[in-house]
GROMACS .gro file of C-alpha atoms in nm:
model
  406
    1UNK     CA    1  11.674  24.103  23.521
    2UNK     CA    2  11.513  23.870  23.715
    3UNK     CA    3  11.610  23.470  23.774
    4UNK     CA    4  11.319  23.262  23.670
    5UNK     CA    5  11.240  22.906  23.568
    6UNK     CA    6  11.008  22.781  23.267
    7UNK     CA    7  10.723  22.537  23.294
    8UNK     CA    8  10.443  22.386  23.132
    9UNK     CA    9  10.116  22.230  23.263
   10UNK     CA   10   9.972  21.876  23.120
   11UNK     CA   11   9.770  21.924  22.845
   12UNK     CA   12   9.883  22.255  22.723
   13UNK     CA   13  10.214  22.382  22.524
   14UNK     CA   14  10.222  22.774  22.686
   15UNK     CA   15  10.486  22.793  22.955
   16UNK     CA   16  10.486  23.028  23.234
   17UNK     CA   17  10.728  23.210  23.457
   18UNK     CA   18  10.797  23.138  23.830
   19UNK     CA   19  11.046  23.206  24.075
   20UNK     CA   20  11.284  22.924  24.196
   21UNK     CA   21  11.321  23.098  24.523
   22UNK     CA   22  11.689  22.967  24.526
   23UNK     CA   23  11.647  22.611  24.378
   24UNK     CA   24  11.875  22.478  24.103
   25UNK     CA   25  11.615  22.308  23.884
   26UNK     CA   26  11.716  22.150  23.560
   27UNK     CA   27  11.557  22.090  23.221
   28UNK     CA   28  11.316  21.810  23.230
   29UNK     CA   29  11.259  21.784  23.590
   30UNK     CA   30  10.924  21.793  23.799
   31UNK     CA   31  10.827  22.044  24.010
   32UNK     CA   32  10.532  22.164  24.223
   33UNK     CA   33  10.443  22.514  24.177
   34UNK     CA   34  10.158  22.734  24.337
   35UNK     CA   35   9.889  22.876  24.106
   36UNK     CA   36   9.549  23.085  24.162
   37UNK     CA   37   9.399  22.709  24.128
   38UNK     CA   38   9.611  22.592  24.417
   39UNK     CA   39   9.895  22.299  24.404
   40UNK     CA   40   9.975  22.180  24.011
   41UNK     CA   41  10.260  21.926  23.883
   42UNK     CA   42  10.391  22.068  23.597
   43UNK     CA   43  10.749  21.997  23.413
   44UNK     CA   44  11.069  22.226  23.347
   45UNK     CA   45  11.105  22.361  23.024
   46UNK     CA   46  11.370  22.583  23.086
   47UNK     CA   47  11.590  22.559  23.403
   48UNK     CA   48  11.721  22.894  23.578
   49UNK     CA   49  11.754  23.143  23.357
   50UNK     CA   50  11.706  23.515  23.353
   51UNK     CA   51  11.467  23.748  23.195
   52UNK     CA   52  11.374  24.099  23.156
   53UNK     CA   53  11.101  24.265  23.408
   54UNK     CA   54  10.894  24.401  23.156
   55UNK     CA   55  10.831  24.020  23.025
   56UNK     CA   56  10.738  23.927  23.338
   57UNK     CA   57  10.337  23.951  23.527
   58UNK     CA   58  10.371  24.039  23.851
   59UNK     CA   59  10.321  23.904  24.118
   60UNK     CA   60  10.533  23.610  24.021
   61UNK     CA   61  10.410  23.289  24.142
   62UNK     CA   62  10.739  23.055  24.319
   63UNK     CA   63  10.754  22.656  24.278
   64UNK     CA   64  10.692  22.505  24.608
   65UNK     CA   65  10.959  22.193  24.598
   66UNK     CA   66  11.076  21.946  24.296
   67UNK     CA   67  10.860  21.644  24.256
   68UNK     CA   68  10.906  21.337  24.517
   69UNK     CA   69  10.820  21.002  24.519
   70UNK     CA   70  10.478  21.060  24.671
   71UNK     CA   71  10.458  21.313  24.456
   72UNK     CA   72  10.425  21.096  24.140
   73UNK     CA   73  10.166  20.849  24.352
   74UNK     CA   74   9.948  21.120  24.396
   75UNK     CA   75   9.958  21.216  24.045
   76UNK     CA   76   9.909  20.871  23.948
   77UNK     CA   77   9.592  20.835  24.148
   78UNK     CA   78   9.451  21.153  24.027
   79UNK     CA   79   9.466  20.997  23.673
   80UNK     CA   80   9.285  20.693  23.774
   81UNK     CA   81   9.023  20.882  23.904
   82UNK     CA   82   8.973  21.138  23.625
   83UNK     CA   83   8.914  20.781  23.372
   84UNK     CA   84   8.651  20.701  23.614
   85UNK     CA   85   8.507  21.032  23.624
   86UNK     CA   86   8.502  21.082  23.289
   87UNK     CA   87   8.295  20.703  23.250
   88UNK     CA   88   8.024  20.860  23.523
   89UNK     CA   89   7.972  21.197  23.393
   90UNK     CA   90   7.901  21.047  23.042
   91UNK     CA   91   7.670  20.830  23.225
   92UNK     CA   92   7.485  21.127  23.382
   93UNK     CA   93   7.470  21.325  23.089
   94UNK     CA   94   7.283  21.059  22.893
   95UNK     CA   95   7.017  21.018  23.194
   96UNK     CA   96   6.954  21.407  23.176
   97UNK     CA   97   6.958  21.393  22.810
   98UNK     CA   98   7.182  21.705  22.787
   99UNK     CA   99   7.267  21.838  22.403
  100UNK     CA  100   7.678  21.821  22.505
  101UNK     CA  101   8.003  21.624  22.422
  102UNK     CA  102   8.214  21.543  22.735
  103UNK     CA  103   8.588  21.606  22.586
  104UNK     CA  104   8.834  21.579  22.848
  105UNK     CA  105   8.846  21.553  23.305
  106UNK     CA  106   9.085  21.694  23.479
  107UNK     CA  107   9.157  21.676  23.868
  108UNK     CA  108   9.400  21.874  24.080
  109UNK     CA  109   9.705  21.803  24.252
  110UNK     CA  110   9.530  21.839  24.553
  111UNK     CA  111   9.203  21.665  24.472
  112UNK     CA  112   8.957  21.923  24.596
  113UNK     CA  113   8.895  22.010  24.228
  114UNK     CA  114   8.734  21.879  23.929
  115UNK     CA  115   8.723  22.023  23.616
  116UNK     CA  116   8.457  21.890  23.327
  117UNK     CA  117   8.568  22.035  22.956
  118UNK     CA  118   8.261  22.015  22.677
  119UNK     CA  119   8.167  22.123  22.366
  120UNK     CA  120   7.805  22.225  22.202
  121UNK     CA  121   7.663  22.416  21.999
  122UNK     CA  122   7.459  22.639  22.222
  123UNK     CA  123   7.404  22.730  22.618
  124UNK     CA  124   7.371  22.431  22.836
  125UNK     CA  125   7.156  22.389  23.165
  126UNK     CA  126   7.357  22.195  23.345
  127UNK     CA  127   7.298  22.271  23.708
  128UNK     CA  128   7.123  21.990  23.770
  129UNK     CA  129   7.422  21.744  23.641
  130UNK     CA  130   7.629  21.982  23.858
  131UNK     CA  131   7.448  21.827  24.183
  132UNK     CA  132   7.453  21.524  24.051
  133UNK     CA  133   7.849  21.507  24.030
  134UNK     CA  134   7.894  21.666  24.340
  135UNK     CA  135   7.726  21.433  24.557
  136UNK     CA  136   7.902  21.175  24.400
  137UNK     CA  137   8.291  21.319  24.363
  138UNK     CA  138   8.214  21.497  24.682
  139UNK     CA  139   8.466  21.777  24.579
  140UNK     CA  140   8.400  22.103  24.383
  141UNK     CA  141   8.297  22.038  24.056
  142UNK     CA  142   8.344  22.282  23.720
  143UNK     CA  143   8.213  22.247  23.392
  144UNK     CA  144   8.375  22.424  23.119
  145UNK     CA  145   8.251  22.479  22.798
  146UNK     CA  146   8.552  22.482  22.482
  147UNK     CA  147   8.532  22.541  22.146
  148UNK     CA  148   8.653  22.286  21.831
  149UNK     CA  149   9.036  22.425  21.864
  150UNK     CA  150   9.088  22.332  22.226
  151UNK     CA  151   8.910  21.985  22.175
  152UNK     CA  152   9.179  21.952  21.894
  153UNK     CA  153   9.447  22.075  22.119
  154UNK     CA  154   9.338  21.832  22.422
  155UNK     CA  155   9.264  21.517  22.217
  156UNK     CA  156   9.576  21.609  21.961
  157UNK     CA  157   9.604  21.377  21.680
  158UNK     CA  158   9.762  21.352  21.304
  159UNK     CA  159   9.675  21.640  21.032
  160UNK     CA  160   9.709  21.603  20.633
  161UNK     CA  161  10.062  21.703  20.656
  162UNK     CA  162  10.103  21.314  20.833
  163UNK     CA  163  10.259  21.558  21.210
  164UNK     CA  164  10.093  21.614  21.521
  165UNK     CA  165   9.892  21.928  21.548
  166UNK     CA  166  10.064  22.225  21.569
  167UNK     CA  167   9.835  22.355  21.905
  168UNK     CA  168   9.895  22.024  22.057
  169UNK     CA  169  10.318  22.062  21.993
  170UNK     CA  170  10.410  22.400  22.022
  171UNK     CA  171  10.174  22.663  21.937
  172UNK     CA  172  10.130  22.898  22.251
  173UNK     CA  173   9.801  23.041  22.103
  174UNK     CA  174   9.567  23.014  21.832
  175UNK     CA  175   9.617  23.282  21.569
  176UNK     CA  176   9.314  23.447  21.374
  177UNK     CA  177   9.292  23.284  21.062
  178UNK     CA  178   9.055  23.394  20.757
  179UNK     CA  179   8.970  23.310  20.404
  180UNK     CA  180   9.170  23.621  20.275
  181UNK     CA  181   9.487  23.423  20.352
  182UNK     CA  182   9.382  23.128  20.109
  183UNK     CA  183   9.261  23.407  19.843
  184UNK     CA  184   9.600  23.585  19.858
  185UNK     CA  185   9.805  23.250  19.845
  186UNK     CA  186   9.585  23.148  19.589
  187UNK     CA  187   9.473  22.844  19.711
  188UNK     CA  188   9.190  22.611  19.632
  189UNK     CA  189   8.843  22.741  19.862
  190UNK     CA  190   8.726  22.409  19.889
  191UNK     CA  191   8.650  22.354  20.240
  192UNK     CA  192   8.776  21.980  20.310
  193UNK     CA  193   9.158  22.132  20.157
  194UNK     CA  194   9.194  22.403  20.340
  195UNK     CA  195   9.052  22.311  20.672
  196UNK     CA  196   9.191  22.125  20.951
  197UNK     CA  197   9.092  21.818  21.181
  198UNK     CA  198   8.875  22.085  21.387
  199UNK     CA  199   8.685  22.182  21.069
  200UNK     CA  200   8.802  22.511  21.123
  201UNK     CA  201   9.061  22.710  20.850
  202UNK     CA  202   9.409  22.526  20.907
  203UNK     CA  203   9.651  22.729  21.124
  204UNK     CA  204   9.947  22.668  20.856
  205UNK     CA  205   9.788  22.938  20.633
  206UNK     CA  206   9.948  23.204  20.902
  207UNK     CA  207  10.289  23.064  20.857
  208UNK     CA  208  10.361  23.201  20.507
  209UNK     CA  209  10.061  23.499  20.497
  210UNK     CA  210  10.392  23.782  20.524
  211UNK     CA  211  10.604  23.611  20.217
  212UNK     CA  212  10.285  23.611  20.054
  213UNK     CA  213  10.195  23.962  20.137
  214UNK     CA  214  10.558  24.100  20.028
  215UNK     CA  215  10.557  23.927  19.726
  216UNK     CA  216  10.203  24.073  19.614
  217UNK     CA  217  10.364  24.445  19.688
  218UNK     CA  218  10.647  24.353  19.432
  219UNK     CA  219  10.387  24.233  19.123
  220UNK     CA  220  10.101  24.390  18.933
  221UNK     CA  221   9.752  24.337  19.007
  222UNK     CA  222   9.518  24.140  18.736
  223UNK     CA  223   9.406  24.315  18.452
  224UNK     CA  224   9.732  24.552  18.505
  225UNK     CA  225   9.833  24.701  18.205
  226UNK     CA  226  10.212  24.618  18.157
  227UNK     CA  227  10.505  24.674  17.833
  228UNK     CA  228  10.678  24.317  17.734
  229UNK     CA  229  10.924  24.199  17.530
  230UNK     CA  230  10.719  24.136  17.273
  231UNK     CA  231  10.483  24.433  17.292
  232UNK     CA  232  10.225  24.556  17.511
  233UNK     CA  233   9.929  24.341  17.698
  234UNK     CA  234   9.715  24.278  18.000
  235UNK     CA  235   9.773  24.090  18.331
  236UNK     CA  236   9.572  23.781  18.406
  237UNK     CA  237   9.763  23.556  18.614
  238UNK     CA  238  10.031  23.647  18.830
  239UNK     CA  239  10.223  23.335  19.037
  240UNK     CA  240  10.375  23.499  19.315
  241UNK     CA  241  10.642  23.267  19.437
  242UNK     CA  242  10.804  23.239  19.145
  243UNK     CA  243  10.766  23.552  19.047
  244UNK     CA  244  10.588  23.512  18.707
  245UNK     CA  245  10.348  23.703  18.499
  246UNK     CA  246  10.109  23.554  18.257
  247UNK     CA  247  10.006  23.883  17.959
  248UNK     CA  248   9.783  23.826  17.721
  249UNK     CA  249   9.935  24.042  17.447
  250UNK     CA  250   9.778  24.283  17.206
  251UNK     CA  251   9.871  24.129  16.902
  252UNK     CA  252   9.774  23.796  17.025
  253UNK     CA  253   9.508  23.799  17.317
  254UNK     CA  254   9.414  23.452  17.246
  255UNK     CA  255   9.766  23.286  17.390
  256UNK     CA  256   9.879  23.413  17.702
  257UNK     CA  257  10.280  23.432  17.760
  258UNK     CA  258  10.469  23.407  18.065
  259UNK     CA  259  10.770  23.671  18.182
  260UNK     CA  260  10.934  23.726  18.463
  261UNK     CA  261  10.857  23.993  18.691
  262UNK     CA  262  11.185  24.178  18.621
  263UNK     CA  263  11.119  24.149  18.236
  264UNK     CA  264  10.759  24.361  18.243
  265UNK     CA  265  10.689  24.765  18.307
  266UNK     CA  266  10.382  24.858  18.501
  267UNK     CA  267  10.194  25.129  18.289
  268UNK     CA  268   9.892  25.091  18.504
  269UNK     CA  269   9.806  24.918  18.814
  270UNK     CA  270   9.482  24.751  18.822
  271UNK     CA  271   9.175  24.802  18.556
  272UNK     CA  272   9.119  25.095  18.416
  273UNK     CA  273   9.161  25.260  18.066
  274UNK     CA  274   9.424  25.366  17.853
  275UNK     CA  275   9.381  25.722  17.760
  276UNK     CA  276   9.679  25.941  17.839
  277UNK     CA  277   9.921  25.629  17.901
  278UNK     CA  278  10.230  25.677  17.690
  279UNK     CA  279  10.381  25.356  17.560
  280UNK     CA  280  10.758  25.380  17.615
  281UNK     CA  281  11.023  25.104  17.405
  282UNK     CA  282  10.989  24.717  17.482
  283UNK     CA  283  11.166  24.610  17.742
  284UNK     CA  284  11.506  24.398  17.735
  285UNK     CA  285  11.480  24.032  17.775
  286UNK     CA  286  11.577  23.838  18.097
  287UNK     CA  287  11.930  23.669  18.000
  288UNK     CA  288  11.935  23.358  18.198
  289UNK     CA  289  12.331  23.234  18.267
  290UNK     CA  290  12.428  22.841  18.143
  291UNK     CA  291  12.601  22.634  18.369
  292UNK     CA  292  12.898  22.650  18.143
  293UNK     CA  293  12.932  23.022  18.239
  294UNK     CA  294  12.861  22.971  18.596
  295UNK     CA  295  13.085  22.636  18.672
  296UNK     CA  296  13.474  22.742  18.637
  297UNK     CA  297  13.678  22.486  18.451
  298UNK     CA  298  13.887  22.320  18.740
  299UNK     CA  299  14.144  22.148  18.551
  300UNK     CA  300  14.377  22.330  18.280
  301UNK     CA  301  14.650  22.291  18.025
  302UNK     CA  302  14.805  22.550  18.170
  303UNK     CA  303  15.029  22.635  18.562
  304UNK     CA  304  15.072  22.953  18.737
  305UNK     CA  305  15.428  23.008  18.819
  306UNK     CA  306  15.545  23.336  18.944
  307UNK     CA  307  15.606  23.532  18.618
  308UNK     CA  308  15.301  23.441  18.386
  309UNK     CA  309  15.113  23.123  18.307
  310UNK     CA  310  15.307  22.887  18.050
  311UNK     CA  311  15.117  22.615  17.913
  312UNK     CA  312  15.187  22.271  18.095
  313UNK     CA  313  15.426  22.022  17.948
  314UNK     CA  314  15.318  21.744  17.729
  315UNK     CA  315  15.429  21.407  17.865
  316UNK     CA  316  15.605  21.212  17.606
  317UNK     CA  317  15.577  20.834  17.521
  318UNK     CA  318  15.869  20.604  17.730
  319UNK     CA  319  16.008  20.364  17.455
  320UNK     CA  320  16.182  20.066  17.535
  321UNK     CA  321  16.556  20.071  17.605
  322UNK     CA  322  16.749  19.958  17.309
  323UNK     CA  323  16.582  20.146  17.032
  324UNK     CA  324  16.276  20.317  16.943
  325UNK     CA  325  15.988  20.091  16.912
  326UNK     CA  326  15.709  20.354  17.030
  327UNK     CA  327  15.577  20.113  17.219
  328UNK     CA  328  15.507  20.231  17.612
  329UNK     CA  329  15.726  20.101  17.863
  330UNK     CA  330  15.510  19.829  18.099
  331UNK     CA  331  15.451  20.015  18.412
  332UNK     CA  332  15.367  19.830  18.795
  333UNK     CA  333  15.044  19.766  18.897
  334UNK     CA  334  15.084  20.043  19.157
  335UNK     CA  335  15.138  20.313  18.876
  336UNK     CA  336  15.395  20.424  18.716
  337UNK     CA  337  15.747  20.360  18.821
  338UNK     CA  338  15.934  20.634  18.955
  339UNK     CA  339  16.253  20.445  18.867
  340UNK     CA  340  16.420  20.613  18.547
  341UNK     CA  341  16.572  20.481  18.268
  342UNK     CA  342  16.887  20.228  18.370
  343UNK     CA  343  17.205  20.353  18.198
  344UNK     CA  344  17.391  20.080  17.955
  345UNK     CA  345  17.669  19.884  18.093
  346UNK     CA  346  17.521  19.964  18.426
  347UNK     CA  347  17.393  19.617  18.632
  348UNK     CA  348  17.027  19.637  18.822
  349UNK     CA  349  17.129  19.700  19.206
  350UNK     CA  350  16.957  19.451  19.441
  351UNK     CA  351  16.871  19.552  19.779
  352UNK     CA  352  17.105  19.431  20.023
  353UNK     CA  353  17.026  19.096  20.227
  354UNK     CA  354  16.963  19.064  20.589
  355UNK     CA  355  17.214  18.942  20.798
  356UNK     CA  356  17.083  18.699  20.974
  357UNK     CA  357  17.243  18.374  21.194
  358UNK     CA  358  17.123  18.132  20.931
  359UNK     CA  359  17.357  17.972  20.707
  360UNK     CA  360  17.313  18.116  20.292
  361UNK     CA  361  17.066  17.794  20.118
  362UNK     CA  362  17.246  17.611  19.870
  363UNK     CA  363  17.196  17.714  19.517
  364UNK     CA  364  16.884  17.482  19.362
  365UNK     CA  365  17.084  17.204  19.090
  366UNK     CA  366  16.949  17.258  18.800
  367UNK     CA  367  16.770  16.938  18.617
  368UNK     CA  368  16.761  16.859  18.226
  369UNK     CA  369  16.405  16.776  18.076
  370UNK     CA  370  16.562  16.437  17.957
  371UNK     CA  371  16.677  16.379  18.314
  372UNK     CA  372  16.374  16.417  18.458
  373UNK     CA  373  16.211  16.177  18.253
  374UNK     CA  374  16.463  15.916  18.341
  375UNK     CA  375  16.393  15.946  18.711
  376UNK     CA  376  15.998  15.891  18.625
  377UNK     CA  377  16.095  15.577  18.463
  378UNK     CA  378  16.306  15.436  18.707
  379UNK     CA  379  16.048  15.492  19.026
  380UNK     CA  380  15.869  15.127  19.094
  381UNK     CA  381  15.491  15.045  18.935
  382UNK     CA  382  15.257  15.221  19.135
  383UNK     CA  383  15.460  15.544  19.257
  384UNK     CA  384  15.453  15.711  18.943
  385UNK     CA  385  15.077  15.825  19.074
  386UNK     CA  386  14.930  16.058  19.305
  387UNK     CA  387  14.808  15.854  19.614
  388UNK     CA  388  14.488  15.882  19.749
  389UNK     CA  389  14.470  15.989  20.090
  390UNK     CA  390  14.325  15.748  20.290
  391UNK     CA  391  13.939  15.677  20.434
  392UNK     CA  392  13.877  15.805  20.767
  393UNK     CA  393  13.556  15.678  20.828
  394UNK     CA  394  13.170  15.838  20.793
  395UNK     CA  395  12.936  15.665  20.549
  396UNK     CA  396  12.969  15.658  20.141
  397UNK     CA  397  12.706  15.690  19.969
  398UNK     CA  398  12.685  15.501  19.590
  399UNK     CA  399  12.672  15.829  19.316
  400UNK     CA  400  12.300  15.663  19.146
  401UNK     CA  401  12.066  15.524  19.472
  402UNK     CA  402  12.019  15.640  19.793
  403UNK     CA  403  12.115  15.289  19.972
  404UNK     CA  404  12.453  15.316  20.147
  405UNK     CA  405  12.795  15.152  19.966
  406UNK     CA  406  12.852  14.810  20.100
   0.00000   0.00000   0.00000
């Protein structure tokens, strides 16, 4: 095992191996690492960790010191100048009239490097631009020719799915794709469906090619000749995700029926004839379950108790005391009341009072109706009425006009 750390260069989502040489460097941090190209600033992926040997290539580079201050300034500069390099080789390219798409500029850490990525469709001559760039950069200049894929992967950008591209976020390579994967996943072979951004096949096709391929080992080919439920036929569709077979039957070729895969027997693979294949019985329907027989019933009129299950007791209707009414008893709002039944002769218990140091209140005095009346009439004119409570000021406005109450 050895102790390594992760990293990964601007523009690019492979990381690479190098030795710490003894520094704790975290997850997300900046470092400065030697490469064949010299000095690069490249980011922690992965802090110290250890790996086997046989994943590693030796000999195995080491980072040279985390990223300073004047470490970032440099970098920052370096970016300025590869937007103004970019302006003046597209400048020079359209003076030499050169068949070639400037994609991306790159400079070093170190600045003694500058790197020129194009496409086209052919071989360039481009020695003459190269003189032209160096006497004007006055560093070493490379021009590098890239295919569609690694423009996509430098520029990045938004696919059908509405996500980045998958070379720009985390594919390490690009995988072979061909138009055998859309035939086996039977997809659509129109071009603008099933191609990406790059115009080239999309690299999603690769993701599901082995379900695909496992699936098409468990079903019959087209044109198989298969035994049904309902007799026997010929294979002409087959949906392999869901695992479906449409037959076109003997006694009725001109509507094709649908069974699942576990519902048909294979009597021949593929086209061919007949002769010599013995029919065996039909085969038995697939039984699907309900949901009835799948959901268990959670509540029961029935308890476990330790002997055997009894069936639960029915709760019978409270009557009011006194007599049998079969009216229910009025319960509390906060269910039913736990209190039972209070026996005759027997008085309601009230809680006990607090003891506290203020003297009992004296019981209320009870007032007639015809009492009450006589101390209404014997109040003086005018009390007999609520009062108004009194203005306190603001402005009144008259319920019909606008114009303020005088």
């Amino acid at each position: 095992m050895t102790e390594v750390i992760s990293v990964r260069f601007r523009g690019g989502s492979k990381t690479y191996f190098f030795d710490p040489k003894g520094i704790q460097v975290r997850t997300g941090e900046n470092v400065i690492v030697q490469t064949a190209q010299g000095l690069e600033f490249a980011v922690c992926t992965q802090g110290n960790h250890e790996v086997a040997d046989e994943s590693i290539v030796k000999p195995l580079s080491a980072i040279v010191r985390k990223a300073t201050d004047n470490d970032f300034r440099v970098v920052e500069y370096n970016r300025k100048r590869e937007r103004e390099a970019f302006h003046i080789c597209e400048g020079k390219i359209a003076d030499h009239g050169l068949e070639m798409k400037l994609v991306s500029v790159s400079v070093g850490f170190d600045s003694n490097k500058i790197v020129f990525y194009f496409t086209a469709d052919g071989r360039v001559d481009f020695r003459e631009l190269v003189r032209d760039l160096a006497s004007v950069f006055r560093a070493r200049i490379e021009l590098r020719q890239i295919g569609v894929r690694d423009e996509a992967k430098m520029i990045g950008g938004l696919g059908i799915c509405g996500r980045p591209f998958c070379c720009s976020e985390f594919l390490d390579g690009f995988m072979p794709v061909s138009i055998k994967m859309a035939k086996t996943q039977n997809l659509s072979l129109n071009p603008t469906k099933i191609s990406g951004t790059c115009g080239r096949l999309m690299c999603c096709l690769k993701y599901e090619q082995n379900a695909y391929e496992d699936a098409a080992k468990r079903m019959p080919k087209l044109e198989s000749f298969v035994q049904t439920p309902d007799g026997p036929g010929n294979v002409k569709g087959v949906e392999l995700l869901r695992e479906l077979v449409k037959v076109s039957l003997d006694s009725g070729p001109e509507n094709l029926k649908t069974y699942r895969a576990c519902e048909i027997k294979v009597l021949r693979n593929g086209k061919g004839s007949r002769e010599g294949i013995d029919i065996p019985e039909r085969t038995a329907r697939f039984v699907e379950e309900t949901e009835e027989e799948l959901i268990q019933p959670i509540f029961s009129t029935s308890y476990y108790t330790d002997d055997h299950l009894t069936e639960a007791p029915r709760r019978e209707k409270m009557s009011i005391e006194g007599g049998d009414t079969g009216k229910p008893r009025h319960r509390h709002r906060g269910g039913r009341s736990r209190r039972g039944p209070r026996p005759e002769g027997q008085a309601l218990q009230q809680p006990p009072k607090k003891q506290g140091s203020q003297p009992p209140r004296p019981p209320k005095q009870q007032v007639r109706p015809e009492e009450r009346k006589d101390q209404r009439e014997d109040r003086p004119a005018g009390e007999n009425k609520r009062r108004r409570p009194p203005y306190r000021g603001g402005r009144r406005w008259n319920k019909g006009g606008d114009a303020p109450k005088t």
